[in-house]
PDB file of C-alpha atoms in Angstrom:
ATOM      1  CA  UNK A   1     -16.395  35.350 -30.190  1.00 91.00           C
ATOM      2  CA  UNK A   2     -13.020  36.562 -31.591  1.00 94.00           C
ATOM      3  CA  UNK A   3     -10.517  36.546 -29.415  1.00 95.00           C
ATOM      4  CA  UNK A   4      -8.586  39.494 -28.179  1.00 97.00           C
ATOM      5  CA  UNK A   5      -5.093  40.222 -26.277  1.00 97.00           C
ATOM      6  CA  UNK A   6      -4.247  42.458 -24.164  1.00 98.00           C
ATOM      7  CA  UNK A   7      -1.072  44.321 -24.412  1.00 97.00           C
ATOM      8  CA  UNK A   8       0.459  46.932 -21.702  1.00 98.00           C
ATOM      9  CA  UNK A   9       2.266  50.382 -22.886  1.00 98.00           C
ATOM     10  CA  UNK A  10       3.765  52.662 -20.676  1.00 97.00           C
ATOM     11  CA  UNK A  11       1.858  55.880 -21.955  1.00 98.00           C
ATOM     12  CA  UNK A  12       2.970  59.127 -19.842  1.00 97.00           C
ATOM     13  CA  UNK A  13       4.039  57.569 -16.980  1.00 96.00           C
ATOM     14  CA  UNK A  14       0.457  55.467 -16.682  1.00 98.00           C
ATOM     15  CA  UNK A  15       0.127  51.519 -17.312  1.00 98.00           C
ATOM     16  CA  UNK A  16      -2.044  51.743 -20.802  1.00 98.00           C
ATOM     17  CA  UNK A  17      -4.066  48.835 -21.419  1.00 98.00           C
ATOM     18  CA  UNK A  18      -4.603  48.242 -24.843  1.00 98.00           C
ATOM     19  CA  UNK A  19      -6.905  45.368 -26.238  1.00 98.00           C
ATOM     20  CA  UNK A  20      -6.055  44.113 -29.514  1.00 98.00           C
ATOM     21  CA  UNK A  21      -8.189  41.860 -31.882  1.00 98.00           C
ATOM     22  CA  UNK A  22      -4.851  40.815 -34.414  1.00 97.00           C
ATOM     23  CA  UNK A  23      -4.540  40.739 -37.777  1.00 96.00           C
ATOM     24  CA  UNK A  24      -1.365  41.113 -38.677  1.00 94.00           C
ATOM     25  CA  UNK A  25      -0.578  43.311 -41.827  1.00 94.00           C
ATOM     26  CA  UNK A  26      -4.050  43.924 -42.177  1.00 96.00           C
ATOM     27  CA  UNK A  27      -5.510  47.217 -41.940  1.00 96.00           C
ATOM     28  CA  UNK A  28      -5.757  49.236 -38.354  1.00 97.00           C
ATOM     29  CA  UNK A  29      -8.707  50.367 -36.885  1.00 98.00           C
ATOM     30  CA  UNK A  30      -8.582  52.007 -33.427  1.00 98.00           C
ATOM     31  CA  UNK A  31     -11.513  52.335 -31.170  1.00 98.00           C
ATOM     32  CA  UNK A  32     -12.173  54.644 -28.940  1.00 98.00           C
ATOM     33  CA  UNK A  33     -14.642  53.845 -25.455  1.00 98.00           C
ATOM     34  CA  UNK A  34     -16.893  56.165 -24.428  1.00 97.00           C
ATOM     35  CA  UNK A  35     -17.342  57.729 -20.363  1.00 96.00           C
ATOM     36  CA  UNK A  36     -17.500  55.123 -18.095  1.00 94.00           C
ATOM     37  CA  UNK A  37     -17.082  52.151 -20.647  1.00 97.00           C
ATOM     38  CA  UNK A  38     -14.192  50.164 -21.480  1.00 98.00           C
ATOM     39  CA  UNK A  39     -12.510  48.802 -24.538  1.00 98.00           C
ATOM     40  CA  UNK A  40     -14.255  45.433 -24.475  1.00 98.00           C
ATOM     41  CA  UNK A  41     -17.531  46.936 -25.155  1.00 98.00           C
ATOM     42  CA  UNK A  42     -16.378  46.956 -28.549  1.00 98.00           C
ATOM     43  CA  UNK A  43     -16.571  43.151 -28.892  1.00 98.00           C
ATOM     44  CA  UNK A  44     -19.867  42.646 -30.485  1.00 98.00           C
ATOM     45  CA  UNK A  45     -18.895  44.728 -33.464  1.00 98.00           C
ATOM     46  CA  UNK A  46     -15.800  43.849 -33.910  1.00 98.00           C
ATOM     47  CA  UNK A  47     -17.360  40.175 -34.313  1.00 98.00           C
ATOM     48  CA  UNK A  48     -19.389  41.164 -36.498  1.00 98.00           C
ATOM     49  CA  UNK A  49     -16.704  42.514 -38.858  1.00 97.00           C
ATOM     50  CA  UNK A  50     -16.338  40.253 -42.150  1.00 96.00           C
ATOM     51  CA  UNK A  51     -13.203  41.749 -43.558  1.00 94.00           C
ATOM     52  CA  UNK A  52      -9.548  41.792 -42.127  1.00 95.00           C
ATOM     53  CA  UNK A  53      -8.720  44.595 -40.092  1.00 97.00           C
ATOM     54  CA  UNK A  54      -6.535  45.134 -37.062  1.00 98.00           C
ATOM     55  CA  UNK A  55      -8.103  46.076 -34.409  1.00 98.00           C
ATOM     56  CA  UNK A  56      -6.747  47.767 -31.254  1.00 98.00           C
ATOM     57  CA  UNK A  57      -9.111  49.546 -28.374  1.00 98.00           C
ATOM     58  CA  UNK A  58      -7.211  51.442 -25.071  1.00 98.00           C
ATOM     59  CA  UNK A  59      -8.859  51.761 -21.906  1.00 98.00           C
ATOM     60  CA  UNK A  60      -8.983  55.519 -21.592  1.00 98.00           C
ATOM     61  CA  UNK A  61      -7.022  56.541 -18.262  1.00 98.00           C
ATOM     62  CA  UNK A  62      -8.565  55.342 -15.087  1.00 98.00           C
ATOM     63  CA  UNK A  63     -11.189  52.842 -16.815  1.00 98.00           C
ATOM     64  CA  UNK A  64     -11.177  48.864 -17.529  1.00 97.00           C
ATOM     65  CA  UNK A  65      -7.242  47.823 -17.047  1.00 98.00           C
ATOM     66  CA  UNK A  66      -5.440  51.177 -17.511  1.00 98.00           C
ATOM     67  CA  UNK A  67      -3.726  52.590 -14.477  1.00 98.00           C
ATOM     68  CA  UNK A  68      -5.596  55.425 -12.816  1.00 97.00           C
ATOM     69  CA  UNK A  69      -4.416  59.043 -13.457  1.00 96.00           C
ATOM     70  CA  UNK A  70      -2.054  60.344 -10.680  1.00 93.00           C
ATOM     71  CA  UNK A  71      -4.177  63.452  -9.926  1.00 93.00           C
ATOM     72  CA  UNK A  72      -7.457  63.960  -7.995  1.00 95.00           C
ATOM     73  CA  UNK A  73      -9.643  64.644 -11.001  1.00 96.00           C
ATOM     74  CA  UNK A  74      -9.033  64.233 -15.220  1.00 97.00           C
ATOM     75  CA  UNK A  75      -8.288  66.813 -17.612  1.00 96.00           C
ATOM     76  CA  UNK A  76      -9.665  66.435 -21.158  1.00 96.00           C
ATOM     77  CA  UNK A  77      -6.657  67.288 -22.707  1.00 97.00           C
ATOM     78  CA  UNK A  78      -5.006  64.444 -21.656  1.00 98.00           C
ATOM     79  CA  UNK A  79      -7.085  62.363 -23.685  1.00 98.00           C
ATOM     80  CA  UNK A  80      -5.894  63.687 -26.766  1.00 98.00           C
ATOM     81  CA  UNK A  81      -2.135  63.355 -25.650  1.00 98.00           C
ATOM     82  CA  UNK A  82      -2.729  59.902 -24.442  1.00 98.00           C
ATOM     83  CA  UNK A  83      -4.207  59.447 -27.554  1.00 98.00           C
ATOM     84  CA  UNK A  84      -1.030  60.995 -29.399  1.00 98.00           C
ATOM     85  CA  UNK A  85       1.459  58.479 -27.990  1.00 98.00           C
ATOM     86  CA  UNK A  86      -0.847  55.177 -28.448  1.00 98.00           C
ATOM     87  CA  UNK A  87      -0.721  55.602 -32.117  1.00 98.00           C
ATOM     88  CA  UNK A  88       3.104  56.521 -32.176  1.00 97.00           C
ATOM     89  CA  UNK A  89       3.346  52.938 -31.025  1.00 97.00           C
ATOM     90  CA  UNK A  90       0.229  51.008 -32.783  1.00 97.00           C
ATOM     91  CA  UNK A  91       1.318  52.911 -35.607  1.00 96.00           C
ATOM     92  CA  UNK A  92       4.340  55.084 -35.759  1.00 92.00           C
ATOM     93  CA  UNK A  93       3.993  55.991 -39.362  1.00 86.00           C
ATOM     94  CA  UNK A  94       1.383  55.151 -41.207  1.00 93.00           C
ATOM     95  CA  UNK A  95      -2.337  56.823 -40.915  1.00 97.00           C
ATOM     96  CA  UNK A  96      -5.155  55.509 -38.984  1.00 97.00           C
ATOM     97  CA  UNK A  97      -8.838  54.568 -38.996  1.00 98.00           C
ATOM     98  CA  UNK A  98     -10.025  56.032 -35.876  1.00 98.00           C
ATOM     99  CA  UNK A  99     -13.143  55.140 -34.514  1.00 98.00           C
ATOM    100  CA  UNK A 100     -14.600  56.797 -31.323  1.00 98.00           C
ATOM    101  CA  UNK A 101     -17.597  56.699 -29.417  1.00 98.00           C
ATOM    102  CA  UNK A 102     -19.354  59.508 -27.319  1.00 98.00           C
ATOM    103  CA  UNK A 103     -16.865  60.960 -25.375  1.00 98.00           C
ATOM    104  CA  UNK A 104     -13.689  58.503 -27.402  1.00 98.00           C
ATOM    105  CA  UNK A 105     -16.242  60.345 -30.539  1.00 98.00           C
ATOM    106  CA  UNK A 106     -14.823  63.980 -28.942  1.00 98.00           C
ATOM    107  CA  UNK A 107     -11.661  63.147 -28.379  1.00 98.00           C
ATOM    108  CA  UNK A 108     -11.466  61.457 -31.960  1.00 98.00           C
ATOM    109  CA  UNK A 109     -12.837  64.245 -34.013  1.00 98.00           C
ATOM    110  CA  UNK A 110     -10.880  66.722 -32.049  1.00 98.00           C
ATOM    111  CA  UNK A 111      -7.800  65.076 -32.241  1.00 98.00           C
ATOM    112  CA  UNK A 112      -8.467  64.623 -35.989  1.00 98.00           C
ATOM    113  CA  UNK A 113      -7.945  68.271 -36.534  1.00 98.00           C
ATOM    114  CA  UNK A 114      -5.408  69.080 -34.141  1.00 98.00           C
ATOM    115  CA  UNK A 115      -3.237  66.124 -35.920  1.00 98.00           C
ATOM    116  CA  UNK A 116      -4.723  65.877 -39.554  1.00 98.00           C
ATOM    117  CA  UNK A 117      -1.629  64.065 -40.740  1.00 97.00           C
ATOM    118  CA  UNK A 118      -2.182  61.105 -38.313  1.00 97.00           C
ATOM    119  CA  UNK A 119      -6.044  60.112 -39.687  1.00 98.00           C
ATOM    120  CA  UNK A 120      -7.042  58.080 -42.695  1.00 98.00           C
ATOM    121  CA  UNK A 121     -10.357  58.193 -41.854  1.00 98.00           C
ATOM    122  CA  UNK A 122     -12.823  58.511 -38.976  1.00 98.00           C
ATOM    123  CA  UNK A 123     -15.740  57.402 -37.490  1.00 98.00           C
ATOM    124  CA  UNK A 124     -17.185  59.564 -34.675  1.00 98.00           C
ATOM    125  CA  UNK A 125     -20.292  57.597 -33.467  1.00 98.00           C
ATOM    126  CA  UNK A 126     -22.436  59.900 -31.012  1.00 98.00           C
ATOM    127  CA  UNK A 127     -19.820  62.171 -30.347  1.00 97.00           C
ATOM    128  CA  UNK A 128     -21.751  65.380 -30.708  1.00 96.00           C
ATOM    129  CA  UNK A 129     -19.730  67.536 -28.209  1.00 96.00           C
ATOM    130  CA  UNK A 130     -21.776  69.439 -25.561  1.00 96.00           C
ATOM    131  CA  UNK A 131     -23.660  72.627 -25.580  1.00 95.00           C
ATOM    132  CA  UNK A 132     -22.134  76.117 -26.104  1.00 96.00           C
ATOM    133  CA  UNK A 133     -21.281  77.934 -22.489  1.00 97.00           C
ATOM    134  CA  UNK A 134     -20.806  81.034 -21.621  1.00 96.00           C
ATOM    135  CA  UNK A 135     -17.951  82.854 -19.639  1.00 97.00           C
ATOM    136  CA  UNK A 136     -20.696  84.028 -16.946  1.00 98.00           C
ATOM    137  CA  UNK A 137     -20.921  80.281 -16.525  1.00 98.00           C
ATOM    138  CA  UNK A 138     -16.952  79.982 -15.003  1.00 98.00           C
ATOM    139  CA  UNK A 139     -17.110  81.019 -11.096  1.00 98.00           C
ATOM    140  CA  UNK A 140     -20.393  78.823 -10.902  1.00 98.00           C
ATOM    141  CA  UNK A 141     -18.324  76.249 -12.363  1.00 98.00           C
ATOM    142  CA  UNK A 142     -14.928  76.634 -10.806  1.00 98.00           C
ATOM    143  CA  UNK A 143     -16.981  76.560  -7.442  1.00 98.00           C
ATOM    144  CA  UNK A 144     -18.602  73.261  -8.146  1.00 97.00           C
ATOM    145  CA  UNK A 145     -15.474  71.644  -8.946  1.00 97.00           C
ATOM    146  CA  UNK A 146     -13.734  72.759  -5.607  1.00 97.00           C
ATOM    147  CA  UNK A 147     -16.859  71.277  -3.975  1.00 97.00           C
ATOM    148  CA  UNK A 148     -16.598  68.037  -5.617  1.00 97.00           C
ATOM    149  CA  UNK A 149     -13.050  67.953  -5.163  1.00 97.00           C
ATOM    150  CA  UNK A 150     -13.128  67.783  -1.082  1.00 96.00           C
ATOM    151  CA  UNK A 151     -17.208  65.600  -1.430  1.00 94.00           C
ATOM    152  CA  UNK A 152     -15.004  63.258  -3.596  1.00 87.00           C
ATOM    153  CA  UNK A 153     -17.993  61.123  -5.595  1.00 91.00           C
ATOM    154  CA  UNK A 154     -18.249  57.107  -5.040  1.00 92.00           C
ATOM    155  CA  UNK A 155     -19.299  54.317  -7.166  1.00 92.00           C
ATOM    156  CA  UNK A 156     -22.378  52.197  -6.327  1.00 93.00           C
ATOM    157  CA  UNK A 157     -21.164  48.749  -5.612  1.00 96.00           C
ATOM    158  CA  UNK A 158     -23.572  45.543  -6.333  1.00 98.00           C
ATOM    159  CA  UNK A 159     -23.673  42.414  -4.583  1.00 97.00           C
ATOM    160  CA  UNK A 160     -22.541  40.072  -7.489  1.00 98.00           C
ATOM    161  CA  UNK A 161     -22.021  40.256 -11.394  1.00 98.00           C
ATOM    162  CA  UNK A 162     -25.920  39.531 -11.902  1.00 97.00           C
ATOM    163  CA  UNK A 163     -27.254  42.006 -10.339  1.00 98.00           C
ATOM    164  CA  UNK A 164     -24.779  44.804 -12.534  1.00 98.00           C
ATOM    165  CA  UNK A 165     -25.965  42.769 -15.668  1.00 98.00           C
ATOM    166  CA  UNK A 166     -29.674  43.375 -14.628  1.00 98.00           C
ATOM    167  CA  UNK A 167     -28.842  47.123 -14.250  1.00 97.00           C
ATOM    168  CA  UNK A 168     -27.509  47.259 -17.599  1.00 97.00           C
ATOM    169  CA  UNK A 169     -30.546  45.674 -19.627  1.00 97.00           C
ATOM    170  CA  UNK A 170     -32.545  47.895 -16.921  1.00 96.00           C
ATOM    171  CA  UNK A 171     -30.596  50.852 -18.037  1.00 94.00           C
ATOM    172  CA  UNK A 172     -30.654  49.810 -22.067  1.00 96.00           C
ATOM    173  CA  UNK A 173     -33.923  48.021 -22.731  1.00 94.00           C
ATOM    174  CA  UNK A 174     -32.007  46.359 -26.626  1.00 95.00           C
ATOM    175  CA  UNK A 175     -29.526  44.667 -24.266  1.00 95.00           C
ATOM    176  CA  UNK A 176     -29.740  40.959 -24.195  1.00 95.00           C
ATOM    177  CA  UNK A 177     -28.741  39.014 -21.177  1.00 96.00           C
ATOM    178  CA  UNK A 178     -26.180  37.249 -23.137  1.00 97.00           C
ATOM    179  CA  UNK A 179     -24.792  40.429 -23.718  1.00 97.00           C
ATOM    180  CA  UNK A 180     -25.062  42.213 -20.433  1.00 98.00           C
ATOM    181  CA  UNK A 181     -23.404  39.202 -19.021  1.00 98.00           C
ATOM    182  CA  UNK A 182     -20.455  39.859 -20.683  1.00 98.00           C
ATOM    183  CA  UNK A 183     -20.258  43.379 -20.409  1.00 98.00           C
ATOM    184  CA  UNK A 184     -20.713  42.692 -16.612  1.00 98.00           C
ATOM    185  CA  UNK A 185     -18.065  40.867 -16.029  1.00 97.00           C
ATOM    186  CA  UNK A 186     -15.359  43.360 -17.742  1.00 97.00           C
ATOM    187  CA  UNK A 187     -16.992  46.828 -16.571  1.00 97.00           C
ATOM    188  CA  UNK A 188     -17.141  45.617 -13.473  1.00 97.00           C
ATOM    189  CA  UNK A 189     -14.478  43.652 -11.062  1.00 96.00           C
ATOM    190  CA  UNK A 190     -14.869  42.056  -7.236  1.00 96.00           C
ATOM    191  CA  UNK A 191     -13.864  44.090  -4.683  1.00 93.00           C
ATOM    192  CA  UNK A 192     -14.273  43.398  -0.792  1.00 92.00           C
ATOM    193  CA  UNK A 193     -16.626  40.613  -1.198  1.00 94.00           C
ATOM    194  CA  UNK A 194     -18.612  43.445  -3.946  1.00 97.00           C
ATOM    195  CA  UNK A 195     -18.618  44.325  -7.604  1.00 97.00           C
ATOM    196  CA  UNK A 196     -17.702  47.327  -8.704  1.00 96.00           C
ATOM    197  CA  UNK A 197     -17.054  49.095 -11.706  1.00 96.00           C
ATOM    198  CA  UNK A 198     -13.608  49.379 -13.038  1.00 96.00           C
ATOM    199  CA  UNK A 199     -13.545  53.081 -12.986  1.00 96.00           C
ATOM    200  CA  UNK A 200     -11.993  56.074 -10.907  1.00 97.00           C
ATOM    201  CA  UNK A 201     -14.923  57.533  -9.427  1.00 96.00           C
ATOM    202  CA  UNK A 202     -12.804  60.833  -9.750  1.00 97.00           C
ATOM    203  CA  UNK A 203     -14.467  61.005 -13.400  1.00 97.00           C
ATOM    204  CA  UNK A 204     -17.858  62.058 -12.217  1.00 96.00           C
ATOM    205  CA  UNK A 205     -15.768  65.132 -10.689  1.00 97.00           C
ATOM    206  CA  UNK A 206     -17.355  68.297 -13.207  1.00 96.00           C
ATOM    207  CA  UNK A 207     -15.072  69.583 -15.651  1.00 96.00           C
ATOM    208  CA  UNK A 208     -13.122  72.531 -13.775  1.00 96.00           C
ATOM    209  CA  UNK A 209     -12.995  74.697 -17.302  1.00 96.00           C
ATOM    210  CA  UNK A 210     -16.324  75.580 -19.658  1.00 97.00           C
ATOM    211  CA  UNK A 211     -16.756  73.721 -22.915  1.00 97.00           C
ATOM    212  CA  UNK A 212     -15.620  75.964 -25.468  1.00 96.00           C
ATOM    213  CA  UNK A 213     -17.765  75.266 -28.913  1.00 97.00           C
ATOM    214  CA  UNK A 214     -16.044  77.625 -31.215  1.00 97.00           C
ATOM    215  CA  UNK A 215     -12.844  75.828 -29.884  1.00 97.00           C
ATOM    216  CA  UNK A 216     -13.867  72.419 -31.034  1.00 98.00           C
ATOM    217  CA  UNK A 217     -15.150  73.736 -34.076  1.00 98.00           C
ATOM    218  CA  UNK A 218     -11.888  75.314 -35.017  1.00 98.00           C
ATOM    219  CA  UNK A 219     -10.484  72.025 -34.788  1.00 98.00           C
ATOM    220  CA  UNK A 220     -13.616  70.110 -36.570  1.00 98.00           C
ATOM    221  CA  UNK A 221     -13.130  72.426 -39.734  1.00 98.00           C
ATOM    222  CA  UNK A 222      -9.152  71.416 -39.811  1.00 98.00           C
ATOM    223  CA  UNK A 223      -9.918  67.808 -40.245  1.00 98.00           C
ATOM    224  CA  UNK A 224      -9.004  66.362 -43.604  1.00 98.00           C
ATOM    225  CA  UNK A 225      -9.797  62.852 -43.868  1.00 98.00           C
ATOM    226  CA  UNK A 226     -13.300  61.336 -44.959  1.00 98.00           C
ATOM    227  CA  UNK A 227     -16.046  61.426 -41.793  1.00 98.00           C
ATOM    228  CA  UNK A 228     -18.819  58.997 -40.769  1.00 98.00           C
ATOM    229  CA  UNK A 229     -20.890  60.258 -38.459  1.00 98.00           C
ATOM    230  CA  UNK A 230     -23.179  57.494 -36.839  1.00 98.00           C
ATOM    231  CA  UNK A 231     -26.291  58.476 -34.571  1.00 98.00           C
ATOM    232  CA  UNK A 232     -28.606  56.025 -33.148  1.00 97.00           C
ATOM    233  CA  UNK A 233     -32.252  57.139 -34.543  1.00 97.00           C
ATOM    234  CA  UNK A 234     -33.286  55.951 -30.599  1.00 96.00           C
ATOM    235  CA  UNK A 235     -30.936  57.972 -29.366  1.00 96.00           C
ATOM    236  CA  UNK A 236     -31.962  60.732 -26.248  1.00 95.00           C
ATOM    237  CA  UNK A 237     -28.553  62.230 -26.168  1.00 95.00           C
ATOM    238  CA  UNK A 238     -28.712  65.210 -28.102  1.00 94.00           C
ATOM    239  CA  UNK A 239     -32.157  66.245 -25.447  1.00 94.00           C
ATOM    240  CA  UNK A 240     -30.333  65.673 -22.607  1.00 94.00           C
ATOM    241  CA  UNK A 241     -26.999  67.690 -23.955  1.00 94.00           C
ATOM    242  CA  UNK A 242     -29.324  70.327 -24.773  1.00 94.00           C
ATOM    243  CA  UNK A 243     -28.910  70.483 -28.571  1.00 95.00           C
ATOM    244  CA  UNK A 244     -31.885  70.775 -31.542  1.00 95.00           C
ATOM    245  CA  UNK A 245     -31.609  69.632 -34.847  1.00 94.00           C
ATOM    246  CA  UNK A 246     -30.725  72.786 -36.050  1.00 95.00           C
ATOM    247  CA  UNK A 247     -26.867  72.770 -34.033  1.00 96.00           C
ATOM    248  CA  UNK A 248     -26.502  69.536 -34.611  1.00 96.00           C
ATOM    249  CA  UNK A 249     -26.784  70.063 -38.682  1.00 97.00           C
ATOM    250  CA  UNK A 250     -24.828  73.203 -37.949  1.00 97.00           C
ATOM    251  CA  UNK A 251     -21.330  70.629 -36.002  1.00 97.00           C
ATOM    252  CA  UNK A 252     -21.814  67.932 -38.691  1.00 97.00           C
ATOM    253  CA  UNK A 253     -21.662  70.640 -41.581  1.00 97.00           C
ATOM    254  CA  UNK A 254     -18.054  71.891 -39.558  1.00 98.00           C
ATOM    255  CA  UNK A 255     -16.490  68.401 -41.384  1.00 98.00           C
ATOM    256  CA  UNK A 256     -15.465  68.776 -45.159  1.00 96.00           C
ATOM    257  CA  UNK A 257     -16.114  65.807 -46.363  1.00 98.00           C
ATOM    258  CA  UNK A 258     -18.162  64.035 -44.352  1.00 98.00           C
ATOM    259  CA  UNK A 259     -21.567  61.232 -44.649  1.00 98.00           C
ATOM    260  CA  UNK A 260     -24.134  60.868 -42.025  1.00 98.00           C
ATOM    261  CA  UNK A 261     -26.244  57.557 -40.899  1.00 98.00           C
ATOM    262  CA  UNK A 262     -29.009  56.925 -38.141  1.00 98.00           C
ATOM    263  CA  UNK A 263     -29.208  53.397 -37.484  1.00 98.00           C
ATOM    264  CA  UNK A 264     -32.604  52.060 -36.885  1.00 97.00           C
ATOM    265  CA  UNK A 265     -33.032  49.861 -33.762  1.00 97.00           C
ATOM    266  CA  UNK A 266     -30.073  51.716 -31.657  1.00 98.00           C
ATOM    267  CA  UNK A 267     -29.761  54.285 -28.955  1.00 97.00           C
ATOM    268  CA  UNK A 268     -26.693  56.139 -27.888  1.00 97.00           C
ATOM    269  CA  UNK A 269     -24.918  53.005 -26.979  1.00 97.00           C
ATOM    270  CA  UNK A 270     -25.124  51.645 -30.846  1.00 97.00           C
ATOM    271  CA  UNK A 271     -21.982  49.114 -30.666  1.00 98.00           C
ATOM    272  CA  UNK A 272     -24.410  47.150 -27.891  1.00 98.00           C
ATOM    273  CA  UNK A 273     -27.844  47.856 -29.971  1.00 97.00           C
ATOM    274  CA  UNK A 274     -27.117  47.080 -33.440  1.00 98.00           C
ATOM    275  CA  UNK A 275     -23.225  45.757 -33.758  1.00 98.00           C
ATOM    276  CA  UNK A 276     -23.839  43.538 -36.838  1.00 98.00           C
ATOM    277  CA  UNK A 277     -25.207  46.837 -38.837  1.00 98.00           C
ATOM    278  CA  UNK A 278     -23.055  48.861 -37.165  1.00 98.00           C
ATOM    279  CA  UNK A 279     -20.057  47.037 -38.542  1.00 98.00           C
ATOM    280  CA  UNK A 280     -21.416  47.262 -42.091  1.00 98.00           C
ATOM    281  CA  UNK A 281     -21.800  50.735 -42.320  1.00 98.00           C
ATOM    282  CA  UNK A 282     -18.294  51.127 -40.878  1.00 98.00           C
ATOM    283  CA  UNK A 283     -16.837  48.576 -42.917  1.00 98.00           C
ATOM    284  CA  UNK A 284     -18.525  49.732 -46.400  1.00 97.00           C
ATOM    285  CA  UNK A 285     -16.949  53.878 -45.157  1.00 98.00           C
ATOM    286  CA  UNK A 286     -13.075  51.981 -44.564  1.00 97.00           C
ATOM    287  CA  UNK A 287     -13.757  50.563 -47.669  1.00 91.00           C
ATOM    288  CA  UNK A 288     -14.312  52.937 -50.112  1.00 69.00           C
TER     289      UNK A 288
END
């Protein structure tokens, strides 16, 4: 397993935790975790990586070793300005690979056309946004977030690190124990005689504001760099977000330049399903 270090930046007045997987002079890659994961669920993939790249992967706000946000519930937009001021110090001026998955896929491919300038290339793996809303949707919404805000949501706690592990291969049927052991053991840490998971609960809270698709898509079409988008051909995601074939063709044809794969033998959560041919697909698209 290749070891990693873990470095701590003071990113808008939160303690960032930032995993890094050195190289140095090499390449850098940045990875992006998806909702309720944390930067070490990278690992597998990143040892299956044969070239030399430099990797670094921040726990988003309020997940793995990152400093919970300051608020009562999390703002989207402040992924993309955390995300602004990691690279000005992983990498003040030169380009990035960025690499994001599911919701670190959103904020990547976003963020990609918001700051063009910043990208070399990127990878959005599963990060298909969510369905289109409507404005008739807001009180409904707006209402359900005040509700959530004073029922604040909890996190189930589990008597040791097993019995998390078994709920992860229960809850992803391609994970082996090997694997859900270690994933265990850094989504989760021991609290009160308990493990829990190393998240805010406060992230469950509903976004307060609608998705806005022709938003995102304005950004999408504004991204220069080369895209790979990855889907797991196992995948449910795109049923449960409420999307058809049809709009998904419709979000990967916003991207100029852009080259889709569905990896056999993966679901949504890809990096844990198929990390060795993950990593060659990414590696061969860096490459080029």
């Amino acid at each position: 397993m290749r070891p990693s270090q873990s470095q701590f930046l003071q990113i808008r007045e939160l303690r960032y935790h930032v995993r890094r997987w050195p190289r140095p002079g090499a390449p850098k890659v940045v990875l992006l975790h998806g909702w309720m994961d944390v930067s070490a669920s990278f690992q597998f993939m990143v040892d299956a990586l044969k070239g030399d790249w430099d990797v670094y992967a921040p726990d988003w706000r309020g997940y793995g070793l990152t400093e919970w946000g300051k608020g009562d519930c999390y703002w989207f937009a402040d992924y993309l300005a955390d995300l602004d001021f990691l690279l000005q110090e992983i990498s003040s001026d030169d380009p990035v690979n960025l690499v994001g998955h599911s919701l670190g896929g959103n904020v990547a491919a976003l963020y990609a056309g918001v700051r063009p300038e910043r990208i070399a290339k990127l990878v959005n793996l599963e990060g298909f946004g969510l369905a289109a809303t409507k404005a008739e949707q807001a009180p409904s919404r707006y209402a359900r977030w005040l509700k959530e805000l004073r029922d604040a949501p909890g996190l189930r706690p589990y008597a040791n690190f097993d019995e998390l592990a078994d709920r992860l291969q229960k809850g992803n049927k391609r994970l082996s124990k090997e694997r859900a052991d270690f994933l265990a053991r850094h989504w989760g840490e021991e609290k009160a005689g308990k493990v829990v998971l190393r998240g805010d609960p406060a992230h469950k809270i509903v976004n307060a504001t609608l998705y806005r698709y022709e938003e995102a898509l304005a950004c999408w079409r504004e991204v220069r760099s080369p895209v790979l988008w990855v889907d797991g051909k196992e995948s449910e995601t795109l049923r449960r977000l409420g999307l058809d074939a049809e709009q998904h063709a419709k979000r990967r044809a916003a991207f100029r330049d852009l080259r889709f794969v569905e990896l056999d033998g993966a679901g949504h959560m890809l990096h844990h399903d198929q990390p060795e041919a993950l990593a060659r697909v990414i590696e061969d698209f860096l490459g080029r």
